[in-house]
PDB file of C-alpha atoms in Angstrom:
ATOM      1  CA  MET A 349      -3.705   3.624  22.802  1.00 96.00           C
ATOM      2  CA  ASP A 350      -0.401   3.919  24.573  1.00 96.00           C
ATOM      3  CA  LEU A 351       2.261   2.939  22.028  1.00 98.00           C
ATOM      4  CA  ALA A 352       4.873   1.803  24.533  1.00 97.00           C
ATOM      5  CA  GLY A 353       5.639  -1.867  23.960  1.00 97.00           C
ATOM      6  CA  LYS A 354       2.925  -2.311  21.312  1.00 98.00           C
ATOM      7  CA  ALA A 355       3.571  -4.261  18.124  1.00 98.00           C
ATOM      8  CA  VAL A 356       3.127  -2.046  15.051  1.00 98.00           C
ATOM      9  CA  ILE A 357       3.382  -2.739  11.320  1.00 98.00           C
ATOM     10  CA  VAL A 358       4.086   0.000   8.776  1.00 98.00           C
ATOM     11  CA  THR A 359       3.787  -0.821   5.082  1.00 98.00           C
ATOM     12  CA  GLY A 360       5.911   1.137   2.640  1.00 97.00           C
ATOM     13  CA  GLY A 361       8.097   1.721   5.675  1.00 97.00           C
ATOM     14  CA  GLY A 362      11.392   1.734   3.829  1.00 96.00           C
ATOM     15  CA  SER A 363      11.165   5.336   2.639  1.00 95.00           C
ATOM     16  CA  GLY A 364       9.146   8.545   2.586  1.00 95.00           C
ATOM     17  CA  LEU A 365       6.054   8.860   4.760  1.00 97.00           C
ATOM     18  CA  GLY A 366       6.336   5.246   5.889  1.00 98.00           C
ATOM     19  CA  ALA A 367       9.935   5.570   7.040  1.00 98.00           C
ATOM     20  CA  ALA A 368       9.215   8.747   8.998  1.00 98.00           C
ATOM     21  CA  THR A 369       6.226   7.026  10.591  1.00 98.00           C
ATOM     22  CA  ALA A 370       8.228   3.936  11.527  1.00 98.00           C
ATOM     23  CA  GLU A 371      10.885   6.116  13.159  1.00 98.00           C
ATOM     24  CA  ARG A 372       8.327   8.169  15.085  1.00 98.00           C
ATOM     25  CA  LEU A 373       6.478   5.092  16.328  1.00 98.00           C
ATOM     26  CA  ALA A 374       9.721   3.467  17.444  1.00 98.00           C
ATOM     27  CA  ALA A 375      10.654   6.667  19.301  1.00 98.00           C
ATOM     28  CA  ALA A 376       7.311   6.400  21.124  1.00 98.00           C
ATOM     29  CA  GLY A 377       8.249   2.940  22.340  1.00 98.00           C
ATOM     30  CA  ALA A 378       6.492   0.770  19.760  1.00 98.00           C
ATOM     31  CA  ARG A 379       7.991  -2.419  18.381  1.00 98.00           C
ATOM     32  CA  VAL A 380       7.953  -1.805  14.633  1.00 98.00           C
ATOM     33  CA  GLY A 381       7.721  -4.199  11.713  1.00 98.00           C
ATOM     34  CA  ILE A 382       8.621  -2.608   8.366  1.00 98.00           C
ATOM     35  CA  VAL A 383       6.943  -4.012   5.266  1.00 98.00           C
ATOM     36  CA  ASP A 384       8.458  -2.899   1.963  1.00 98.00           C
ATOM     37  CA  LEU A 385       9.063  -4.376  -1.480  1.00 96.00           C
ATOM     38  CA  ASP A 386      12.602  -2.948  -1.222  1.00 97.00           C
ATOM     39  CA  ALA A 387      14.208  -5.425   1.170  1.00 97.00           C
ATOM     40  CA  LYS A 388      17.426  -3.411   1.487  1.00 97.00           C
ATOM     41  CA  ALA A 389      15.555  -0.247   2.500  1.00 97.00           C
ATOM     42  CA  ALA A 390      13.424  -2.156   5.022  1.00 98.00           C
ATOM     43  CA  GLU A 391      16.456  -3.861   6.530  1.00 98.00           C
ATOM     44  CA  GLY A 392      18.424  -0.621   6.769  1.00 97.00           C
ATOM     45  CA  LEU A 393      15.698   1.234   8.641  1.00 98.00           C
ATOM     46  CA  ALA A 394      14.887  -1.768  10.830  1.00 98.00           C
ATOM     47  CA  ALA A 395      18.509  -1.886  11.954  1.00 98.00           C
ATOM     48  CA  LYS A 396      18.429   1.835  12.709  1.00 97.00           C
ATOM     49  CA  ILE A 397      15.287   1.796  14.870  1.00 98.00           C
ATOM     50  CA  GLY A 398      15.539  -1.684  16.363  1.00 97.00           C
ATOM     51  CA  GLY A 399      12.638  -3.034  14.334  1.00 98.00           C
ATOM     52  CA  ILE A 400      12.158  -6.001  12.025  1.00 98.00           C
ATOM     53  CA  ALA A 401      12.255  -5.970   8.216  1.00 98.00           C
ATOM     54  CA  LEU A 402       9.367  -7.715   6.460  1.00 98.00           C
ATOM     55  CA  PRO A 403      10.092  -7.583   2.718  1.00 97.00           C
ATOM     56  CA  GLY A 404       7.192  -8.405   0.443  1.00 97.00           C
ATOM     57  CA  ASP A 405       4.310  -7.385  -1.799  1.00 98.00           C
ATOM     58  CA  VAL A 406       1.403  -5.916   0.190  1.00 98.00           C
ATOM     59  CA  ALA A 407      -1.098  -7.242  -2.357  1.00 98.00           C
ATOM     60  CA  SER A 408       0.081 -10.838  -1.924  1.00 98.00           C
ATOM     61  CA  GLU A 409      -2.025 -12.824   0.539  1.00 98.00           C
ATOM     62  CA  GLU A 410       0.666 -15.451   1.054  1.00 98.00           C
ATOM     63  CA  ALA A 411       3.529 -12.975   1.506  1.00 98.00           C
ATOM     64  CA  MET A 412       1.645 -10.794   3.974  1.00 98.00           C
ATOM     65  CA  MET A 413       0.355 -13.716   6.025  1.00 98.00           C
ATOM     66  CA  ALA A 414       3.990 -14.784   6.357  1.00 98.00           C
ATOM     67  CA  ALA A 415       5.053 -11.218   7.221  1.00 98.00           C
ATOM     68  CA  LEU A 416       2.443 -10.958   9.976  1.00 98.00           C
ATOM     69  CA  ALA A 417       3.521 -14.322  11.359  1.00 98.00           C
ATOM     70  CA  ARG A 418       7.167 -13.215  11.472  1.00 98.00           C
ATOM     71  CA  ALA A 419       6.235  -9.938  13.146  1.00 98.00           C
ATOM     72  CA  ARG A 420       4.057 -11.771  15.667  1.00 98.00           C
ATOM     73  CA  ALA A 421       6.886 -14.167  16.554  1.00 98.00           C
ATOM     74  CA  ALA A 422       9.307 -11.275  17.063  1.00 97.00           C
ATOM     75  CA  HIS A 423       7.103  -8.595  18.641  1.00 97.00           C
ATOM     76  CA  GLY A 424       3.818 -10.177  19.641  1.00 97.00           C
ATOM     77  CA  PRO A 425       0.431  -9.710  17.932  1.00 97.00           C
ATOM     78  CA  CYS A 426      -0.165  -6.579  15.880  1.00 98.00           C
ATOM     79  CA  ARG A 427      -1.960  -3.758  17.686  1.00 98.00           C
ATOM     80  CA  VAL A 428      -1.431  -1.000  15.096  1.00 98.00           C
ATOM     81  CA  LEU A 429      -1.259  -1.100  11.291  1.00 98.00           C
ATOM     82  CA  VAL A 430      -0.257   1.903   9.189  1.00 98.00           C
ATOM     83  CA  ASN A 431      -0.719   1.471   5.425  1.00 98.00           C
ATOM     84  CA  CYS A 432       1.761   3.722   3.598  1.00 98.00           C
ATOM     85  CA  ALA A 433       2.712   1.476   0.666  1.00 97.00           C
ATOM     86  CA  GLY A 434       1.674   2.974  -2.645  1.00 94.00           C
ATOM     87  CA  ILE A 435       2.643   3.884  -6.177  1.00 92.00           C
ATOM     88  CA  GLY A 436       1.580   6.589  -8.599  1.00 87.00           C
ATOM     89  CA  THR A 437       1.327   6.966 -12.337  1.00 84.00           C
ATOM     90  CA  ALA A 438       0.591   9.963 -14.519  1.00 88.00           C
ATOM     91  CA  LYS A 439      -1.209   8.976 -17.694  1.00 92.00           C
ATOM     92  CA  ARG A 440      -4.311  10.140 -19.523  1.00 95.00           C
ATOM     93  CA  VAL A 441      -7.120   7.672 -20.060  1.00 96.00           C
ATOM     94  CA  VAL A 442      -6.882   8.397 -23.783  1.00 97.00           C
ATOM     95  CA  GLY A 443      -3.567   9.838 -24.898  1.00 94.00           C
ATOM     96  CA  ARG A 444      -1.616  10.291 -28.116  1.00 94.00           C
ATOM     97  CA  ASP A 445      -0.871   6.554 -28.214  1.00 93.00           C
ATOM     98  CA  GLY A 446      -4.477   5.556 -27.640  1.00 97.00           C
ATOM     99  CA  PRO A 447      -6.189   4.259 -24.510  1.00 97.00           C
ATOM    100  CA  MET A 448      -4.217   3.792 -21.310  1.00 96.00           C
ATOM    101  CA  PRO A 449      -2.995   0.177 -21.063  1.00 96.00           C
ATOM    102  CA  LEU A 450      -5.351  -1.697 -18.770  1.00 97.00           C
ATOM    103  CA  ALA A 451      -2.411  -3.390 -17.042  1.00 97.00           C
ATOM    104  CA  GLU A 452      -1.127  -0.011 -15.838  1.00 96.00           C
ATOM    105  CA  PHE A 453      -4.479   0.868 -14.279  1.00 97.00           C
ATOM    106  CA  GLU A 454      -4.735  -2.563 -12.680  1.00 97.00           C
ATOM    107  CA  ARG A 455      -1.226  -2.279 -11.211  1.00 97.00           C
ATOM    108  CA  VAL A 456      -2.005   0.974  -9.387  1.00 97.00           C
ATOM    109  CA  ILE A 457      -5.297  -0.415  -8.056  1.00 98.00           C
ATOM    110  CA  ARG A 458      -3.585  -3.629  -6.981  1.00 98.00           C
ATOM    111  CA  VAL A 459      -0.808  -1.973  -4.992  1.00 97.00           C
ATOM    112  CA  ASN A 460      -2.684   0.984  -3.511  1.00 97.00           C
ATOM    113  CA  LEU A 461      -6.208  -0.305  -2.933  1.00 98.00           C
ATOM    114  CA  VAL A 462      -5.974  -4.099  -2.931  1.00 98.00           C
ATOM    115  CA  GLY A 463      -2.723  -3.929  -0.960  1.00 98.00           C
ATOM    116  CA  SER A 464      -4.274  -1.681   1.692  1.00 98.00           C
ATOM    117  CA  PHE A 465      -7.355  -3.915   1.930  1.00 98.00           C
ATOM    118  CA  ASN A 466      -5.237  -7.059   2.121  1.00 98.00           C
ATOM    119  CA  MET A 467      -3.264  -5.710   5.076  1.00 98.00           C
ATOM    120  CA  LEU A 468      -6.371  -4.285   6.728  1.00 98.00           C
ATOM    121  CA  ARG A 469      -8.256  -7.586   6.636  1.00 98.00           C
ATOM    122  CA  LEU A 470      -5.302  -9.686   7.820  1.00 98.00           C
ATOM    123  CA  ALA A 471      -4.290  -7.327  10.632  1.00 98.00           C
ATOM    124  CA  GLY A 472      -7.923  -6.796  11.586  1.00 98.00           C
ATOM    125  CA  ALA A 473      -8.479 -10.534  11.964  1.00 98.00           C
ATOM    126  CA  GLU A 474      -5.436 -10.762  14.242  1.00 98.00           C
ATOM    127  CA  MET A 475      -6.428  -7.734  16.337  1.00 98.00           C
ATOM    128  CA  ALA A 476      -9.965  -9.037  16.834  1.00 98.00           C
ATOM    129  CA  THR A 477      -8.649 -11.997  18.865  1.00 97.00           C
ATOM    130  CA  LEU A 478      -6.627  -9.892  21.347  1.00 98.00           C
ATOM    131  CA  ASP A 479      -7.488  -8.956  24.890  1.00 97.00           C
ATOM    132  CA  PRO A 480      -9.105  -5.515  25.077  1.00 97.00           C
ATOM    133  CA  LEU A 481      -7.205  -2.515  26.413  1.00 97.00           C
ATOM    134  CA  GLU A 482      -8.640   0.712  27.849  1.00 95.00           C
ATOM    135  CA  ASP A 483     -12.148   1.538  26.543  1.00 95.00           C
ATOM    136  CA  GLY A 484     -12.273  -1.970  25.090  1.00 97.00           C
ATOM    137  CA  GLU A 485      -9.797  -1.042  22.351  1.00 98.00           C
ATOM    138  CA  ARG A 486      -8.021  -3.888  20.581  1.00 98.00           C
ATOM    139  CA  GLY A 487      -6.300  -2.167  17.687  1.00 98.00           C
ATOM    140  CA  VAL A 488      -5.915   0.787  15.326  1.00 98.00           C
ATOM    141  CA  ILE A 489      -5.664   0.741  11.531  1.00 99.00           C
ATOM    142  CA  ILE A 490      -4.597   3.847   9.588  1.00 98.00           C
ATOM    143  CA  SER A 491      -4.485   3.918   5.785  1.00 98.00           C
ATOM    144  CA  THR A 492      -3.186   6.533   3.373  1.00 98.00           C
ATOM    145  CA  ALA A 493      -5.406   8.080   0.714  1.00 98.00           C
ATOM    146  CA  SER A 494      -4.616  11.415  -0.983  1.00 96.00           C
ATOM    147  CA  VAL A 495      -6.268  14.714  -1.760  1.00 96.00           C
ATOM    148  CA  ALA A 496      -6.365  13.281  -5.298  1.00 95.00           C
ATOM    149  CA  ALA A 497      -9.164  11.035  -4.038  1.00 97.00           C
ATOM    150  CA  PHE A 498     -11.356  14.165  -3.995  1.00 97.00           C
ATOM    151  CA  GLU A 499      -9.841  16.502  -6.620  1.00 95.00           C
ATOM    152  CA  GLY A 500      -8.077  14.218  -9.041  1.00 92.00           C
ATOM    153  CA  GLN A 501      -6.205  15.994 -11.801  1.00 92.00           C
ATOM    154  CA  VAL A 502      -5.999  15.178 -15.495  1.00 93.00           C
ATOM    155  CA  GLY A 503      -3.754  12.134 -15.792  1.00 93.00           C
ATOM    156  CA  GLN A 504      -4.582  10.861 -12.286  1.00 94.00           C
ATOM    157  CA  ALA A 505      -7.514   8.578 -13.086  1.00 96.00           C
ATOM    158  CA  ALA A 506      -5.805   5.403 -11.841  1.00 96.00           C
ATOM    159  CA  TYR A 507      -4.216   7.026  -8.796  1.00 95.00           C
ATOM    160  CA  SER A 508      -7.400   8.874  -7.836  1.00 96.00           C
ATOM    161  CA  ALA A 509      -9.487   5.719  -8.226  1.00 98.00           C
ATOM    162  CA  SER A 510      -7.145   3.772  -5.967  1.00 98.00           C
ATOM    163  CA  LYS A 511      -7.039   6.466  -3.282  1.00 98.00           C
ATOM    164  CA  GLY A 512     -10.769   7.139  -3.590  1.00 98.00           C
ATOM    165  CA  GLY A 513     -11.370   3.470  -2.866  1.00 98.00           C
ATOM    166  CA  ILE A 514      -9.313   3.707   0.320  1.00 98.00           C
ATOM    167  CA  ALA A 515     -11.294   6.753   1.424  1.00 98.00           C
ATOM    168  CA  ALA A 516     -14.625   5.118   0.583  1.00 98.00           C
ATOM    169  CA  MET A 517     -13.991   1.966   2.591  1.00 98.00           C
ATOM    170  CA  THR A 518     -12.904   3.821   5.737  1.00 98.00           C
ATOM    171  CA  LEU A 519     -16.349   4.313   7.290  1.00 98.00           C
ATOM    172  CA  PRO A 520     -17.912   0.922   6.459  1.00 98.00           C
ATOM    173  CA  VAL A 521     -14.851  -0.897   7.795  1.00 98.00           C
ATOM    174  CA  ALA A 522     -14.786   1.328  10.910  1.00 98.00           C
ATOM    175  CA  ARG A 523     -18.444   0.476  11.515  1.00 98.00           C
ATOM    176  CA  GLU A 524     -17.796  -3.238  11.072  1.00 98.00           C
ATOM    177  CA  PHE A 525     -14.635  -3.301  13.190  1.00 98.00           C
ATOM    178  CA  ALA A 526     -16.264  -1.247  15.961  1.00 98.00           C
ATOM    179  CA  GLY A 527     -17.684  -4.519  17.244  1.00 97.00           C
ATOM    180  CA  PHE A 528     -14.127  -5.743  17.790  1.00 98.00           C
ATOM    181  CA  GLY A 529     -12.890  -2.540  19.393  1.00 98.00           C
ATOM    182  CA  ILE A 530     -10.695  -1.684  16.389  1.00 98.00           C
ATOM    183  CA  ARG A 531     -10.554   1.904  15.162  1.00 98.00           C
ATOM    184  CA  VAL A 532     -10.155   2.559  11.420  1.00 98.00           C
ATOM    185  CA  LEU A 533      -8.881   5.879  10.050  1.00 98.00           C
ATOM    186  CA  THR A 534      -7.424   7.377   6.886  1.00 98.00           C
ATOM    187  CA  ILE A 535      -5.042  10.258   6.219  1.00 98.00           C
ATOM    188  CA  ALA A 536      -5.331  12.120   2.901  1.00 98.00           C
ATOM    189  CA  PRO A 537      -2.010  13.938   2.380  1.00 97.00           C
ATOM    190  CA  GLY A 538      -1.551  16.835   0.011  1.00 96.00           C
ATOM    191  CA  LEU A 539       1.816  17.740  -1.513  1.00 94.00           C
ATOM    192  CA  PHE A 540       4.662  16.315   0.562  1.00 92.00           C
ATOM    193  CA  LEU A 541       8.429  16.331   0.184  1.00 88.00           C
ATOM    194  CA  THR A 542       8.758  12.614  -0.512  1.00 85.00           C
ATOM    195  CA  PRO A 543      11.558  10.839  -2.434  1.00 81.00           C
ATOM    196  CA  MET A 544       9.400  11.065  -5.585  1.00 76.00           C
ATOM    197  CA  MET A 545       8.984  14.812  -5.111  1.00 82.00           C
ATOM    198  CA  ARG A 546      12.739  15.234  -4.599  1.00 82.00           C
ATOM    199  CA  THR A 547      13.347  13.946  -8.136  1.00 79.00           C
ATOM    200  CA  LEU A 548      11.713  17.111  -9.513  1.00 76.00           C
ATOM    201  CA  PRO A 549      13.820  20.231 -10.185  1.00 84.00           C
ATOM    202  CA  GLU A 550      14.163  22.489  -7.145  1.00 86.00           C
ATOM    203  CA  GLU A 551      12.276  25.323  -8.838  1.00 86.00           C
ATOM    204  CA  VAL A 552       9.331  22.983  -9.496  1.00 84.00           C
ATOM    205  CA  GLN A 553       9.316  21.882  -5.850  1.00 87.00           C
ATOM    206  CA  LYS A 554       9.340  25.531  -4.774  1.00 88.00           C
ATOM    207  CA  SER A 555       6.478  26.395  -7.127  1.00 88.00           C
ATOM    208  CA  LEU A 556       4.372  23.500  -5.879  1.00 89.00           C
ATOM    209  CA  GLY A 557       5.014  24.500  -2.287  1.00 92.00           C
ATOM    210  CA  GLU A 558       3.948  28.071  -2.975  1.00 92.00           C
ATOM    211  CA  SER A 559       0.627  26.811  -4.380  1.00 93.00           C
ATOM    212  CA  ILE A 560      -0.383  25.688  -0.875  1.00 95.00           C
ATOM    213  CA  PRO A 561      -2.440  28.347   0.991  1.00 95.00           C
ATOM    214  CA  PHE A 562      -0.680  27.965   4.362  1.00 97.00           C
ATOM    215  CA  PRO A 563       1.959  27.130   5.222  1.00 96.00           C
ATOM    216  CA  ARG A 564       3.326  27.948   1.763  1.00 94.00           C
ATOM    217  CA  ARG A 565       5.626  24.955   1.495  1.00 94.00           C
ATOM    218  CA  LEU A 566       5.571  21.232   0.888  1.00 94.00           C
ATOM    219  CA  GLY A 567       4.546  19.029   3.782  1.00 95.00           C
ATOM    220  CA  GLY A 568       7.198  17.193   5.752  1.00 95.00           C
ATOM    221  CA  ALA A 569       7.068  13.449   6.321  1.00 97.00           C
ATOM    222  CA  GLU A 570       7.460  14.088  10.058  1.00 97.00           C
ATOM    223  CA  GLU A 571       4.148  16.001  10.000  1.00 98.00           C
ATOM    224  CA  TYR A 572       2.399  12.946   8.583  1.00 98.00           C
ATOM    225  CA  ALA A 573       4.079  10.766  11.215  1.00 98.00           C
ATOM    226  CA  SER A 574       2.978  13.152  13.970  1.00 98.00           C
ATOM    227  CA  LEU A 575      -0.649  12.796  12.875  1.00 98.00           C
ATOM    228  CA  VAL A 576      -0.345   9.006  12.891  1.00 98.00           C
ATOM    229  CA  VAL A 577       0.840   9.064  16.502  1.00 98.00           C
ATOM    230  CA  HIS A 578      -2.010  11.389  17.488  1.00 98.00           C
ATOM    231  CA  MET A 579      -4.568   9.143  15.801  1.00 98.00           C
ATOM    232  CA  VAL A 580      -3.265   6.120  17.665  1.00 98.00           C
ATOM    233  CA  GLU A 581      -3.299   7.918  20.999  1.00 98.00           C
ATOM    234  CA  ASN A 582      -6.685   9.668  20.623  1.00 98.00           C
ATOM    235  CA  ARG A 583      -9.268   6.939  21.193  1.00 97.00           C
ATOM    236  CA  PHE A 584     -12.231   9.064  20.129  1.00 98.00           C
ATOM    237  CA  LEU A 585     -10.969   9.393  16.556  1.00 98.00           C
ATOM    238  CA  ASN A 586     -12.640   6.728  14.433  1.00 98.00           C
ATOM    239  CA  GLY A 587     -14.114   6.313  10.960  1.00 98.00           C
ATOM    240  CA  GLU A 588     -12.595   9.592   9.801  1.00 98.00           C
ATOM    241  CA  ILE A 589     -10.610  10.756   6.762  1.00 98.00           C
ATOM    242  CA  VAL A 590      -8.288  13.599   7.755  1.00 98.00           C
ATOM    243  CA  ARG A 591      -6.877  15.858   5.060  1.00 98.00           C
ATOM    244  CA  LEU A 592      -3.304  16.937   5.768  1.00 98.00           C
ATOM    245  CA  ASP A 593      -2.792  19.493   3.040  1.00 97.00           C
ATOM    246  CA  GLY A 594      -2.427  23.102   4.245  1.00 96.00           C
ATOM    247  CA  ALA A 595      -5.899  23.880   2.787  1.00 96.00           C
ATOM    248  CA  LEU A 596      -4.775  22.858  -0.725  1.00 94.00           C
ATOM    249  CA  ARG A 597      -7.417  22.098  -3.347  1.00 95.00           C
ATOM    250  CA  LEU A 598      -5.979  20.649  -6.538  1.00 90.00           C
ATOM    251  CA  PRO A 599      -6.755  22.402  -9.839  1.00 88.00           C
ATOM    252  CA  PRO A 600      -7.746  20.366 -12.913  1.00 90.00           C
ATOM    253  CA  ARG A 601      -4.133  20.387 -14.163  1.00 87.00           C
TER     254      ARG A 601
END
C-alpha cells in the first residue's frame, strides 16, 4: 500500500516504538492518529508531525470506538493500524510473598492482548467497508509481540502470555481478514532502546546490547518503524510474525 494520504492509527504512539513509527509514517505522507493513555505525550507528538491525538485506553471498547470516529472525521477511514501499546511486569508466579496477585496478571493481559484485539477488531470492521485498492487491498494491521512470546524468561509469565497470544492470533485473523483484502502481521522485537530500557544503568544497557549476536547493540526504535513501513508497502507479506532481534534467543534468566 502506498502510504501517501492514507489514514493511519498508531497505538502507544506517544513514546518509544510507537512514537518512532508515527513519525516515520507521517514522513511517508500518511495522516496519523496517535492513541496513547498519556494525553500530553500524544498531543505533543501530534503537534510535531501534523497528526491527531487520540487519548484513551486501548482495552476500552467505548473509548476506542470514539477514537476511531474522531480519526475518521479528521483523516478519513483507517487504512493502517499499528498496535504498539503495551506494558510489562517482572514478577515470579510464586515469589517470596506468595503467588503473583491475579490482578497484576490480568492487567498485563488486558492492555497487551485484549487491547490489541480490541483495536484489531474495530479497525478491521472499518477497513472491510472501504473501496479496494491495488490487488484488492483494503487495509493493513500490524501488532507488536516480543521474542518473550517464544523464549519467556523467569518472571515473564504474564508478559510472555500476553505477547504469545498476539503471536498466536496473527495467522487465524489473517486468514479470516483475507476475504476482506486486509493483511495482518506481527513484529516480535528483541531488546530495544526504549524509554523503559533507558531507565536502566548505562552499564546494564551496554551488557544487554552485547548479548545480541549481531549487531552487538540494542535495537533502535527507527529500525522497528522501518520494518512497519516495509510491511505496509509490501503487499505479499501477510499472516507472518517477523522477529526483529539481531538473532537473539533469550536465556532462562
